[in-house]
Amino acid sequence: MPDDRAGRDKQARDEENRQRTRAMLEELERGDETEPPVDDEELDALDVELETMSFPATGIEVIEAFGSHEVESGEGSYDLGDLIPRSTASTYESPEEVRIRVLRPTVAAAMKRVVEAADDHQSAEFGSSQYEAYERTLRELKAIDADDDDEGVEVITDWIVERIREKETLPGSRDVRRRAAEFCRSNGYEVRNDEWLGV
């Protein structure tokens, strides 16, 4: 890889992706999932297909190869293309990273919308910590709003996407958490100050 700005930027993005994957794997091991799990047989079938692909791969490459692969979760059926951003900025280092996306389909579909909106506005670029903060906020909303139709996840995702389109930049992760906390409180969900959404 050439030692120029583009090469250094790519190396930095790759390292951020690796760090994000490690963090997600650690979280999965802790078992704090907020969605019904995708069936192991579904994941095994996906793994078999993904093993035929060369990694690292961009979101676009994964979708072009396996976008119509269907997975069933406790909440419905999803095509892989519904969960993976159609983006060259989203890079997956291994099949395991793709599998991680599938495990939380509601949050993955929401993050897909956010990443694709950011892609439309080149000034709106994610850092790994901001991506993780958005994702964690959506997971917290999913956990709080589990008995409804994921209204909190949808409302906050719509708000983020709208802000990206209006201001052509990503809202701060603290702003996203604050907005999520406002949604929860206005809908009768308790948010304590010592919780993630308690800003």
Tab-separated table of C-alpha atoms in Angstrom:
chain	number	residue	atom	x	y	z
A	1	MET	CA	0.000	0.000	0.000
A	2	PRO	CA	1.445	3.424	-0.933
A	3	ASP	CA	2.578	5.674	1.920
A	4	ASP	CA	0.292	8.570	1.078
A	5	ARG	CA	-2.755	10.140	2.692
A	6	ALA	CA	-5.203	7.684	1.089
A	7	GLY	CA	-3.089	4.714	2.188
A	8	ARG	CA	-2.783	5.999	5.747
A	9	ASP	CA	-6.539	6.731	5.877
A	10	LYS	CA	-7.295	3.190	4.711
A	11	GLN	CA	-4.949	1.716	7.325
A	12	ALA	CA	-6.653	3.802	10.033
A	13	ARG	CA	-10.128	2.663	8.889
A	14	ASP	CA	-8.988	-0.959	8.808
A	15	GLU	CA	-7.639	-0.685	12.355
A	16	GLU	CA	-10.905	0.910	13.519
A	17	ASN	CA	-12.832	-1.975	11.943
A	18	ARG	CA	-10.611	-4.508	13.719
A	19	GLN	CA	-11.126	-2.744	17.054
A	20	ARG	CA	-14.878	-2.616	16.493
A	21	THR	CA	-14.948	-6.335	15.732
A	22	ARG	CA	-12.974	-7.162	18.885
A	23	ALA	CA	-15.353	-5.042	20.976
A	24	MET	CA	-18.422	-6.711	19.458
A	25	LEU	CA	-16.996	-10.180	20.004
A	26	GLU	CA	-16.230	-9.366	23.642
A	27	GLU	CA	-19.759	-8.082	24.104
A	28	LEU	CA	-21.258	-11.195	22.542
A	29	GLU	CA	-19.234	-13.321	24.918
A	30	ARG	CA	-20.715	-11.373	27.839
A	31	GLY	CA	-24.138	-12.331	26.498
A	32	ASP	CA	-25.900	-8.985	26.750
A	33	GLU	CA	-28.025	-9.534	23.670
A	34	THR	CA	-31.240	-7.529	23.415
A	35	GLU	CA	-32.830	-9.409	20.535
A	36	PRO	CA	-34.012	-12.987	20.142
A	37	PRO	CA	-31.088	-14.939	18.727
A	38	VAL	CA	-30.853	-15.993	15.117
A	39	ASP	CA	-31.092	-19.771	14.935
A	40	ASP	CA	-27.726	-21.572	14.918
A	41	GLU	CA	-28.662	-23.504	11.774
A	42	GLU	CA	-29.303	-20.215	9.985
A	43	LEU	CA	-25.897	-18.922	11.034
A	44	ASP	CA	-24.185	-22.178	10.056
A	45	ALA	CA	-25.690	-21.956	6.562
A	46	LEU	CA	-24.513	-18.352	6.275
A	47	ASP	CA	-21.026	-19.323	7.474
A	48	VAL	CA	-20.751	-21.972	4.755
A	49	GLU	CA	-21.560	-19.381	2.088
A	50	LEU	CA	-19.303	-16.687	3.535
A	51	GLU	CA	-16.338	-19.075	3.657
A	52	THR	CA	-16.330	-19.036	-0.158
A	53	MET	CA	-15.655	-15.288	-0.184
A	54	SER	CA	-12.315	-13.497	0.095
A	55	PHE	CA	-11.922	-11.164	3.060
A	56	PRO	CA	-11.540	-8.321	3.806
A	57	ALA	CA	-14.632	-7.387	1.826
A	58	THR	CA	-16.678	-4.214	1.565
A	59	GLY	CA	-20.368	-4.078	2.346
A	60	ILE	CA	-21.082	-3.758	-1.365
A	61	GLU	CA	-19.103	-6.929	-2.126
A	62	VAL	CA	-20.915	-8.895	0.584
A	63	ILE	CA	-24.320	-7.720	-0.664
A	64	GLU	CA	-23.484	-8.480	-4.291
A	65	ALA	CA	-22.409	-12.001	-3.352
A	66	PHE	CA	-24.961	-12.918	-0.660
A	67	GLY	CA	-27.467	-10.072	-0.341
A	68	SER	CA	-30.451	-12.340	-0.974
A	69	HIS	CA	-29.359	-14.924	1.624
A	70	GLU	CA	-32.282	-15.091	4.045
A	71	VAL	CA	-31.971	-15.512	7.803
A	72	GLU	CA	-34.746	-16.052	10.321
A	73	SER	CA	-34.695	-14.442	13.723
A	74	GLY	CA	-37.194	-14.541	16.554
A	75	GLU	CA	-38.702	-11.360	15.125
A	76	GLY	CA	-38.897	-12.153	11.438
A	77	SER	CA	-37.045	-12.910	8.256
A	78	TYR	CA	-34.282	-10.727	6.817
A	79	ASP	CA	-32.199	-10.747	3.672
A	80	LEU	CA	-28.518	-10.138	4.339
A	81	GLY	CA	-28.867	-7.110	2.080
A	82	ASP	CA	-31.288	-5.624	4.651
A	83	LEU	CA	-28.607	-5.744	7.350
A	84	ILE	CA	-25.313	-4.874	5.658
A	85	PRO	CA	-24.669	-1.287	4.474
A	86	ARG	CA	-24.260	-0.914	0.723
A	87	SER	CA	-21.023	0.941	1.248
A	88	THR	CA	-17.336	0.755	0.473
A	89	ALA	CA	-16.651	2.454	3.824
A	90	SER	CA	-17.968	-0.600	5.704
A	91	THR	CA	-15.259	-3.233	5.519
A	92	TYR	CA	-15.537	-6.703	7.021
A	93	GLU	CA	-12.284	-8.397	7.927
A	94	SER	CA	-13.755	-11.886	8.268
A	95	PRO	CA	-16.966	-13.912	7.978
A	96	GLU	CA	-17.277	-13.522	11.759
A	97	GLU	CA	-17.849	-9.770	11.379
A	98	VAL	CA	-20.716	-10.407	8.973
A	99	ARG	CA	-22.142	-13.018	11.345
A	100	ILE	CA	-22.055	-10.468	14.185
A	101	ARG	CA	-24.219	-8.107	12.120
A	102	VAL	CA	-26.800	-10.824	11.573
A	103	LEU	CA	-27.077	-11.592	15.293
A	104	ARG	CA	-28.836	-8.256	16.024
A	105	PRO	CA	-30.962	-7.676	12.933
A	106	THR	CA	-33.048	-4.756	14.247
A	107	VAL	CA	-29.973	-2.757	15.230
A	108	ALA	CA	-28.103	-3.839	12.078
A	109	ALA	CA	-30.936	-2.618	9.825
A	110	ALA	CA	-30.972	0.712	11.664
A	111	MET	CA	-27.188	1.127	11.436
A	112	LYS	CA	-27.359	0.253	7.731
A	113	ARG	CA	-29.638	3.261	7.200
A	114	VAL	CA	-27.304	5.528	9.173
A	115	VAL	CA	-24.129	4.373	7.387
A	116	GLU	CA	-25.740	4.718	3.961
A	117	ALA	CA	-26.994	8.229	4.822
A	118	ALA	CA	-23.482	9.167	5.962
A	119	ASP	CA	-22.097	7.721	2.712
A	120	ASP	CA	-24.357	10.081	0.752
A	121	HIS	CA	-22.632	13.020	2.477
A	122	GLN	CA	-18.885	12.541	2.347
A	123	SER	CA	-18.349	15.052	5.163
A	124	ALA	CA	-20.194	12.653	7.526
A	125	GLU	CA	-17.535	10.055	8.304
A	126	PHE	CA	-17.653	7.609	11.199
A	127	GLY	CA	-14.872	6.988	13.650
A	128	SER	CA	-14.971	3.620	15.379
A	129	SER	CA	-15.929	5.061	18.781
A	130	GLN	CA	-18.790	7.076	17.311
A	131	TYR	CA	-20.084	4.047	15.407
A	132	GLU	CA	-19.983	1.969	18.577
A	133	ALA	CA	-21.750	4.688	20.566
A	134	TYR	CA	-24.575	4.920	18.022
A	135	GLU	CA	-24.896	1.147	17.974
A	136	ARG	CA	-24.942	0.905	21.765
A	137	THR	CA	-27.620	3.596	21.990
A	138	LEU	CA	-29.802	1.674	19.543
A	139	ARG	CA	-29.247	-1.560	21.491
A	140	GLU	CA	-30.295	0.189	24.703
A	141	LEU	CA	-33.445	1.447	22.978
A	142	LYS	CA	-34.134	-2.053	21.714
A	143	ALA	CA	-33.846	-3.389	25.265
A	144	ILE	CA	-36.079	-0.682	26.764
A	145	ASP	CA	-38.609	-0.769	23.980
A	146	ALA	CA	-38.658	-4.548	23.575
A	147	ASP	CA	-42.406	-4.957	24.096
A	148	ASP	CA	-43.366	-2.451	21.405
A	149	ASP	CA	-42.645	-2.343	17.699
A	150	ASP	CA	-39.101	-1.036	18.159
A	151	GLU	CA	-40.481	2.481	17.937
A	152	GLY	CA	-37.521	3.931	19.842
A	153	VAL	CA	-34.984	2.434	17.448
A	154	GLU	CA	-36.973	3.724	14.474
A	155	VAL	CA	-37.511	7.220	15.900
A	156	ILE	CA	-33.853	7.763	16.786
A	157	THR	CA	-32.619	6.278	13.502
A	158	ASP	CA	-34.964	8.622	11.595
A	159	TRP	CA	-33.639	11.549	13.653
A	160	ILE	CA	-29.985	10.671	12.950
A	161	VAL	CA	-30.624	10.238	9.215
A	162	GLU	CA	-32.531	13.527	9.069
A	163	ARG	CA	-29.714	15.363	10.851
A	164	ILE	CA	-27.151	13.893	8.433
A	165	ARG	CA	-29.200	15.042	5.448
A	166	GLU	CA	-29.884	18.517	6.838
A	167	LYS	CA	-26.451	19.336	8.267
A	168	GLU	CA	-24.316	16.942	6.168
A	169	THR	CA	-22.511	15.826	9.294
A	170	LEU	CA	-23.029	13.166	11.942
A	171	PRO	CA	-24.683	14.280	15.171
A	172	GLY	CA	-22.478	13.808	18.208
A	173	SER	CA	-22.885	10.515	20.025
A	174	ARG	CA	-23.854	12.405	23.194
A	175	ASP	CA	-26.599	14.210	21.250
A	176	VAL	CA	-27.888	10.848	20.030
A	177	ARG	CA	-27.933	9.475	23.585
A	178	ARG	CA	-29.677	12.613	24.848
A	179	ARG	CA	-32.317	12.369	22.119
A	180	ALA	CA	-32.847	8.673	22.936
A	181	ALA	CA	-33.218	9.496	26.648
A	182	GLU	CA	-35.800	12.186	25.815
A	183	PHE	CA	-37.747	9.666	23.746
A	184	CYS	CA	-37.703	7.148	26.582
A	185	ARG	CA	-38.782	9.604	29.257
A	186	SER	CA	-41.546	11.098	27.127
A	187	ASN	CA	-42.900	7.583	26.553
A	188	GLY	CA	-42.863	6.556	30.195
A	189	TYR	CA	-39.634	4.521	30.215
A	190	GLU	CA	-37.428	5.175	33.212
A	191	VAL	CA	-33.856	6.157	32.422
A	192	ARG	CA	-31.541	6.427	35.422
A	193	ASN	CA	-28.576	8.776	35.445
A	194	ASP	CA	-26.127	5.898	35.918
A	195	GLU	CA	-27.298	4.153	32.707
A	196	TRP	CA	-25.923	4.614	29.195
A	197	LEU	CA	-28.885	6.754	28.168
A	198	GLY	CA	-28.812	8.737	31.404
A	199	VAL	CA	-27.189	11.887	30.015
